[in-house]
Short mmCIF file of C-alpha atoms in Angstrom, two decimals:
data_model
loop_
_atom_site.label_atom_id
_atom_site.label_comp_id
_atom_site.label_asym_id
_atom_site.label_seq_id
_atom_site.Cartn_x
_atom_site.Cartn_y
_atom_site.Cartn_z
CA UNK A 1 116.80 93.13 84.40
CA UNK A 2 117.42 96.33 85.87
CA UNK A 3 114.24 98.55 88.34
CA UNK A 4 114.61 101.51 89.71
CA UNK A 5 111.90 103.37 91.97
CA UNK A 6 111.89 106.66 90.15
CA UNK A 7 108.95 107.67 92.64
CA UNK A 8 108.29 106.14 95.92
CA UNK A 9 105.47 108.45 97.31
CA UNK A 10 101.65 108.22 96.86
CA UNK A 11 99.43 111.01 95.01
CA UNK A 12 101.05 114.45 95.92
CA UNK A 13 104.12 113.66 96.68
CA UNK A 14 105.90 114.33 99.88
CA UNK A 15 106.06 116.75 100.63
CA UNK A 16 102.53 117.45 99.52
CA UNK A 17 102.31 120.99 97.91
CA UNK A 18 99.62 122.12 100.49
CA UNK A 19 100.17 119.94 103.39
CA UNK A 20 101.27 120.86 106.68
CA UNK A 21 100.98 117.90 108.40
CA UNK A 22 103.81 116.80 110.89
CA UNK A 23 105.57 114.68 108.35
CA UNK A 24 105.06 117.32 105.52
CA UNK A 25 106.55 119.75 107.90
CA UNK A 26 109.66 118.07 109.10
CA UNK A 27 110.50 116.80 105.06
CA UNK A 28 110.44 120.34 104.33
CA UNK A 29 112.49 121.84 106.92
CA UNK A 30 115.54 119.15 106.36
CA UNK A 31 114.73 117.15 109.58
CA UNK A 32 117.15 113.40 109.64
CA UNK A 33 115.49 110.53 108.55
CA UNK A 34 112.84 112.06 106.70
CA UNK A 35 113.07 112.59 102.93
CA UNK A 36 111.38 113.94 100.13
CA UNK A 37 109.60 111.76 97.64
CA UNK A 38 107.94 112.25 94.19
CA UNK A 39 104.62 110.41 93.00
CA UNK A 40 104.68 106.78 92.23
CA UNK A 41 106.45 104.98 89.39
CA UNK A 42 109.23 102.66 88.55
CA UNK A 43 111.34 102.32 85.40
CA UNK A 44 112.72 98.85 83.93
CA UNK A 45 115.21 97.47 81.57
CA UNK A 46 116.42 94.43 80.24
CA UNK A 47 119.66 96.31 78.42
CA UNK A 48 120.44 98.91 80.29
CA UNK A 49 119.82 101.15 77.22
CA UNK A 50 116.16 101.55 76.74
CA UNK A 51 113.71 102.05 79.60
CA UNK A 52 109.93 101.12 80.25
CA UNK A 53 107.93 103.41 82.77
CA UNK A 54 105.38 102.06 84.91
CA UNK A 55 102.78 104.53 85.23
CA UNK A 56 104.27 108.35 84.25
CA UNK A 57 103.34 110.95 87.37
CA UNK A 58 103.02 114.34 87.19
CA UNK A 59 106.78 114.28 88.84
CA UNK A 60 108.35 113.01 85.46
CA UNK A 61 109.98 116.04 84.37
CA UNK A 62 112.07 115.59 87.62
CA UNK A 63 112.15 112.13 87.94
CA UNK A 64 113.93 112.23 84.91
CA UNK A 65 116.32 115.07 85.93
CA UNK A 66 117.07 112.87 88.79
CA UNK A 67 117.99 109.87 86.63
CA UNK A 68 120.73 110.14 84.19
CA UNK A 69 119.30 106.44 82.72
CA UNK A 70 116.12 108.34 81.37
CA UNK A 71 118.04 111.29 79.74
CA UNK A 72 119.23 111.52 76.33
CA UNK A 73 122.72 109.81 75.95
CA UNK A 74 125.60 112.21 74.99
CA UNK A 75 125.35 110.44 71.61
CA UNK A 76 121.90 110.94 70.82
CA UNK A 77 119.63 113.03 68.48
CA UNK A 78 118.86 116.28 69.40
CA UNK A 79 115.62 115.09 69.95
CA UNK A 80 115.83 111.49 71.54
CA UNK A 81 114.98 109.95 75.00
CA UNK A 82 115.85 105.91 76.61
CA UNK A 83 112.25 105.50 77.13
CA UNK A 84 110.50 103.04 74.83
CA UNK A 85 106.93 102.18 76.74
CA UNK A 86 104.95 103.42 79.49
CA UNK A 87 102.88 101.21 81.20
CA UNK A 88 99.79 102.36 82.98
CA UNK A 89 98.33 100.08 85.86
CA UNK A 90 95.49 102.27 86.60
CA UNK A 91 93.92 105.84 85.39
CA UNK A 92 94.42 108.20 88.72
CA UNK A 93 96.21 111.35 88.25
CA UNK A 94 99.36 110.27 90.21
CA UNK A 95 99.49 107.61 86.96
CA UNK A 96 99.12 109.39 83.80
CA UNK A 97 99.38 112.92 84.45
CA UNK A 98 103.29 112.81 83.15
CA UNK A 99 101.87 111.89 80.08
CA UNK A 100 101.15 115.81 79.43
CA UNK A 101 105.00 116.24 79.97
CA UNK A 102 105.65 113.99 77.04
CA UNK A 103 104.31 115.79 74.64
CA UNK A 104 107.35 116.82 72.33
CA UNK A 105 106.36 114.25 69.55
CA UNK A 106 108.92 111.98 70.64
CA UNK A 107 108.03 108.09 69.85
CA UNK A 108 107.19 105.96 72.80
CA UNK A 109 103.98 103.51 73.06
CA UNK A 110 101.51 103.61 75.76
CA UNK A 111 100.00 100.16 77.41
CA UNK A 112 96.79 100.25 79.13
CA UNK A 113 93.85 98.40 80.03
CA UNK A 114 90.56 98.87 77.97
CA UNK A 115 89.29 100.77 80.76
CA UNK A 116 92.41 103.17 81.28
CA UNK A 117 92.40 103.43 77.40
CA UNK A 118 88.88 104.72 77.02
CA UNK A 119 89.65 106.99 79.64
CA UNK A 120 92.70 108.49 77.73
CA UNK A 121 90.64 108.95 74.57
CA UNK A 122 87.66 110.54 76.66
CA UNK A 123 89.78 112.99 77.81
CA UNK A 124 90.93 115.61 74.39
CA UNK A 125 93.88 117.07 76.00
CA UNK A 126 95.86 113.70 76.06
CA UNK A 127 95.14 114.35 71.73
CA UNK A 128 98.52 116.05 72.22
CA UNK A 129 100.19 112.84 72.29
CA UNK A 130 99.45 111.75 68.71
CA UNK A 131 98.67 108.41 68.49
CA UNK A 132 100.60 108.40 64.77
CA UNK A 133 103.90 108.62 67.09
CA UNK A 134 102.43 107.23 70.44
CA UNK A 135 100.76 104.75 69.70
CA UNK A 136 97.84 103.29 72.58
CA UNK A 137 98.04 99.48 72.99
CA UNK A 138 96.10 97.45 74.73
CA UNK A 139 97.38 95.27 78.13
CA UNK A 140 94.48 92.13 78.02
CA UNK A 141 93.34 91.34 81.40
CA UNK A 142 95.32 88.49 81.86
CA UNK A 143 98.33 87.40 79.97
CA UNK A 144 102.16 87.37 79.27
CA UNK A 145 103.10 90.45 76.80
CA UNK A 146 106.33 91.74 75.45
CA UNK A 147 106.65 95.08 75.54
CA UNK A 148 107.77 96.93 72.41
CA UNK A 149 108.87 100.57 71.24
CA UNK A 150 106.45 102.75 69.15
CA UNK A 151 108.01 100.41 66.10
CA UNK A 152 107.15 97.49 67.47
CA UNK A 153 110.65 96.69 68.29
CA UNK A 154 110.83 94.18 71.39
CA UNK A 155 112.65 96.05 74.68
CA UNK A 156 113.07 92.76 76.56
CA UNK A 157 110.87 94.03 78.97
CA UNK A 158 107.59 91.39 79.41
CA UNK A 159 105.18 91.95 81.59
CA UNK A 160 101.89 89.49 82.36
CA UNK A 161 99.46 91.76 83.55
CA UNK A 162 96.31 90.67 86.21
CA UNK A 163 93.38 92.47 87.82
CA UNK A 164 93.66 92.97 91.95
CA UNK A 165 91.22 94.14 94.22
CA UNK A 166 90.71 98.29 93.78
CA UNK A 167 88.77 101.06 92.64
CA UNK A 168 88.33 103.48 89.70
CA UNK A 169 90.21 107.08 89.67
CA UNK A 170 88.25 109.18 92.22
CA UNK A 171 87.66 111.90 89.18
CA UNK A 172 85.92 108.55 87.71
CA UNK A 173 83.46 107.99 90.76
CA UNK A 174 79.73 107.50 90.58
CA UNK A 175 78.87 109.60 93.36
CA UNK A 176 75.85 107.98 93.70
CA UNK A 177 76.68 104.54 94.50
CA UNK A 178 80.36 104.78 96.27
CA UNK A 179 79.79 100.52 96.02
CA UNK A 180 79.75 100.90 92.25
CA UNK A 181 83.49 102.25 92.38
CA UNK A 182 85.50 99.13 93.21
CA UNK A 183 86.24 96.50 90.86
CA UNK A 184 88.71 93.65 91.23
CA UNK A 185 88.24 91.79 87.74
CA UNK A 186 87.50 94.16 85.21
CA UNK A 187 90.70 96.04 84.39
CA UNK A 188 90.29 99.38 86.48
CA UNK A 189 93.19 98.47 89.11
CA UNK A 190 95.83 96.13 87.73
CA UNK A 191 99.27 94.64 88.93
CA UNK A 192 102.21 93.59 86.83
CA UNK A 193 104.64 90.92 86.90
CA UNK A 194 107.57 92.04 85.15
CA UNK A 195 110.44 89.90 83.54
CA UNK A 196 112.71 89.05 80.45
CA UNK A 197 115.31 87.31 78.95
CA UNK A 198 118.36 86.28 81.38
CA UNK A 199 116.27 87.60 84.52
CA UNK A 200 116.61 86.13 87.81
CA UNK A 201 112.88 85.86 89.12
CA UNK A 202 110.65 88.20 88.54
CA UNK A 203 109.02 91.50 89.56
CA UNK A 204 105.61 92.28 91.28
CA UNK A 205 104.29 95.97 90.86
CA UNK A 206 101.43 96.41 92.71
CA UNK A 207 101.03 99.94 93.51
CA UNK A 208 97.46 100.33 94.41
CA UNK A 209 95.52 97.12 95.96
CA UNK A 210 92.40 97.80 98.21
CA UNK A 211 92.66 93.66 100.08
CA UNK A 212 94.91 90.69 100.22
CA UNK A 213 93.27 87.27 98.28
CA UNK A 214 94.20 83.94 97.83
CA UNK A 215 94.61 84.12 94.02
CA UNK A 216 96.92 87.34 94.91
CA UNK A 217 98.43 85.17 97.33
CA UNK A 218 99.03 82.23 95.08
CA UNK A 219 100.65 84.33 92.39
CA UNK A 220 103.25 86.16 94.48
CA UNK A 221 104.43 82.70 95.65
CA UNK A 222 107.96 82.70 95.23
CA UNK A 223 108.35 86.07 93.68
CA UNK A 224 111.93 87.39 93.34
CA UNK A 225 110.68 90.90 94.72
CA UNK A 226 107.47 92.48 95.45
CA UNK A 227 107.31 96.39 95.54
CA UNK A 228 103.25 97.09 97.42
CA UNK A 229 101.01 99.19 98.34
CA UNK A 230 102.05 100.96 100.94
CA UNK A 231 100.17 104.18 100.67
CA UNK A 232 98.96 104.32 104.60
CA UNK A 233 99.79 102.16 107.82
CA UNK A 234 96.57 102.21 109.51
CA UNK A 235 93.14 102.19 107.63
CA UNK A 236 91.95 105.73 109.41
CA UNK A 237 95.33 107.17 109.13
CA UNK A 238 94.28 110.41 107.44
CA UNK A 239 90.74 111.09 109.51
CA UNK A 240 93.55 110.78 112.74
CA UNK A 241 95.79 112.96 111.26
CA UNK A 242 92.70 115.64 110.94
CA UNK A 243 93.63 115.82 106.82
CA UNK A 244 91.07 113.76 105.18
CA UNK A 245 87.51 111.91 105.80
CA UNK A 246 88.45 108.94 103.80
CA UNK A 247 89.82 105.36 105.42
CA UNK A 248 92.54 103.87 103.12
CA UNK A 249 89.43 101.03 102.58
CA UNK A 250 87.70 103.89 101.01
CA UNK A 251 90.36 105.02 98.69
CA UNK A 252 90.98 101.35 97.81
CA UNK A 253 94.29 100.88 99.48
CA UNK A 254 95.07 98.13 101.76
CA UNK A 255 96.47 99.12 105.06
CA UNK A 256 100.22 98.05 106.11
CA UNK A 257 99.78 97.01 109.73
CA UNK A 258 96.47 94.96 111.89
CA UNK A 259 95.19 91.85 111.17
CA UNK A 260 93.98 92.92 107.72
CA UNK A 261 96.96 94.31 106.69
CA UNK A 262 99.32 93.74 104.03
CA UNK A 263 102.38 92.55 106.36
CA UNK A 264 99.82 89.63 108.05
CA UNK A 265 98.51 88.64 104.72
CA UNK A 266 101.31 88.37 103.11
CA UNK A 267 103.42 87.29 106.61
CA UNK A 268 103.54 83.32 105.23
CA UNK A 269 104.10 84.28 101.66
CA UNK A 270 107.51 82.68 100.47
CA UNK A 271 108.98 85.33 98.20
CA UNK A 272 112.44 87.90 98.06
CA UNK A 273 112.46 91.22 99.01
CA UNK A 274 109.41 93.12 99.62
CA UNK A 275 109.58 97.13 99.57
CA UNK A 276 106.40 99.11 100.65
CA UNK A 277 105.72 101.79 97.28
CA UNK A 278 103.26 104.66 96.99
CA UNK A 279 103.27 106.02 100.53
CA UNK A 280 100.97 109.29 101.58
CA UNK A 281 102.17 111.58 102.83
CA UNK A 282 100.21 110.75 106.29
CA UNK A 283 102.17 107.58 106.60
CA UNK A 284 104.30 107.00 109.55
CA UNK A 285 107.01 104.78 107.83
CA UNK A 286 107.94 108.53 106.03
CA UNK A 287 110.23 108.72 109.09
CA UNK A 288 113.43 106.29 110.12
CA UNK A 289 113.47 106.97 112.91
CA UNK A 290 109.83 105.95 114.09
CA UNK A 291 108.58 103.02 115.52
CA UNK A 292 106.20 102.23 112.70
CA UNK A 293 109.22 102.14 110.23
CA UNK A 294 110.90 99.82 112.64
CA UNK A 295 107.80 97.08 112.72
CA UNK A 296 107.84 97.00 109.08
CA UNK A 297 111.50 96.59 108.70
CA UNK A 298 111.23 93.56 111.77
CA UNK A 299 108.68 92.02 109.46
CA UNK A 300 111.04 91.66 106.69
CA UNK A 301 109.73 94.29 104.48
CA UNK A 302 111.72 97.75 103.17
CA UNK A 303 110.28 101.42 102.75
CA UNK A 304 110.96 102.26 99.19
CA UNK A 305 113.12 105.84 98.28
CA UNK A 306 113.41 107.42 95.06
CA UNK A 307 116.27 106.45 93.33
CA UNK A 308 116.51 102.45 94.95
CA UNK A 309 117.33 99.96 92.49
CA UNK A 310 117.68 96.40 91.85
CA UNK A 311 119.00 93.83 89.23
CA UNK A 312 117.72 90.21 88.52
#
């Protein structure tokens, strides 16, 4: 099993199109140890041939530029692509917005939760994917699933899908009720565990989880790798950088450091490698050369790039 992190930052990239935050500012003028990242996603494969996307951001188009894997082989159809299935683990834009950039009636399936499915079909302009050549399946809430082509053709890839702690897409909330937008068993937020045939241990993918649980806890026991929410280091991250109002709590993302955090929840967790994915652009960890990126790497855990890969 091959994974690469096609995108490693969270919603907006980094650097963010209308940010000018410190970070955002030293990405963009070349400055060492900071790099550019697009919006979240990973791709796996069990071949090497054909790929599965996990979520498809509005950075596809270059994601794919930027990874010869995902392009048509020299070989192929005019028309052709190594992509088989997408797999969506919740409905924000950062997620399915590279669905629009697929639209070239080329086969591929899409798997989604009930929830993230409805959302798709309540939403006409995703019609330009017709679901006579991309066909909509659905991920159960809990439960091992292989994961085939748009003819049913097994890729290798299986994933067994499971709700964690979030919230719906903020286009989604009830504005009403802010309470009424988090869910942590119904389908809105999931993670994946991804494996197949001739894999060494297998793959967490949890790119958006708002706390840390004891069933969460239980399941990533002994998990070859774990790639995390990493989207902000402290919970009021963006109301101290002066950028937002919102507390990563709010947002339903899990901070990385305090006694809440994701590195002290996780800190007695026996598992492999564990990489930090979907990180704002208000993150400290952005930079090498800062102190914050220097705790997380003393508590064992790695700040994902674009283009990192690993096999199992």
């Amino acid at each position: 099993m091959r994974v690469k992190i096609i995108g490693s930052a969270a919603g907006g990239g980094f650097p963010q199109w209308n940010c000018n935050y410190r970070l955002s500012r030293a990405a963009r003028t070349g400055t060492p140890g900071v790099h550019p990242r697009t919006q979240s996603s990973i791709a796996a494969s069990a071949d090497g041939t054909g790929w599965v996307l996990f979520n498809a951001s509005p950075d596809i188009r270059q994601q794919i530029a930027q990874t010869p894997e995902l392009q048509p082989a020299a070989e192929a159809p005019l028309r052709s692509t190594p992509i088989r299935a997408v797999v969506l683990t919740n409905a924000d834009i950062d997620h399915i917005a590279g669905l629009l950039s697929l639209r070239e009636r080329q086969p591929f399936a899409v798997y989604a939760s009930a929830q993230v499915l409805a959302t798709l079909e309540a939403n006409s302009i995703f019609s330009v994917l017709d679901p006579a050549i991309v066909p909509r399946r659905l991920l159960a809430p809990m439960g091992e699933l292989a994961i085939c082509d748009a003819g049913s053709h097994e890729t290798g890839v299986v994933v067994d899908v499971f709700p964690v702690p979030g919230k719906i897409a903020l286009y989604l909330e009830q504005s009403g009720d802010p309470r009424a937008d988090f869910s942590s068993d119904t389908g809105d937020t999931i993670g994946v565990r991804i494996t197949g045939a001739g894999s060494h241990g297998a793959v967490f993918y949890i790119p958006g989880c708002a706390c840390i649980d004891a069933a969460l806890r239980t399941r990533l026991a002994d998990a070859a790798c774990l790639l995390f929410d990493g989207t902000v280091y402290t919970d009021d991250e963006m109301i101290a950088a002066s950028v937002g109002q919102k507390t990563g709590a709010r947002m339903g993302h899990i901070a990385i450091s305090g006694e809440a955090g994701s590195i002290a929840g996780l800190a007695d967790v026996k598992m492999g490698r564990r990489i930090f994915v979907h990180i704002n652009n208000t993150n400290p960890v952005l930079d090498e050369n800062s102190a914050e990126q220097a705790a997380v790497k003393a508590a064992g855990w790695e700040v994902a790039s674009d283009g990192m890969e690993m096999d199992f």
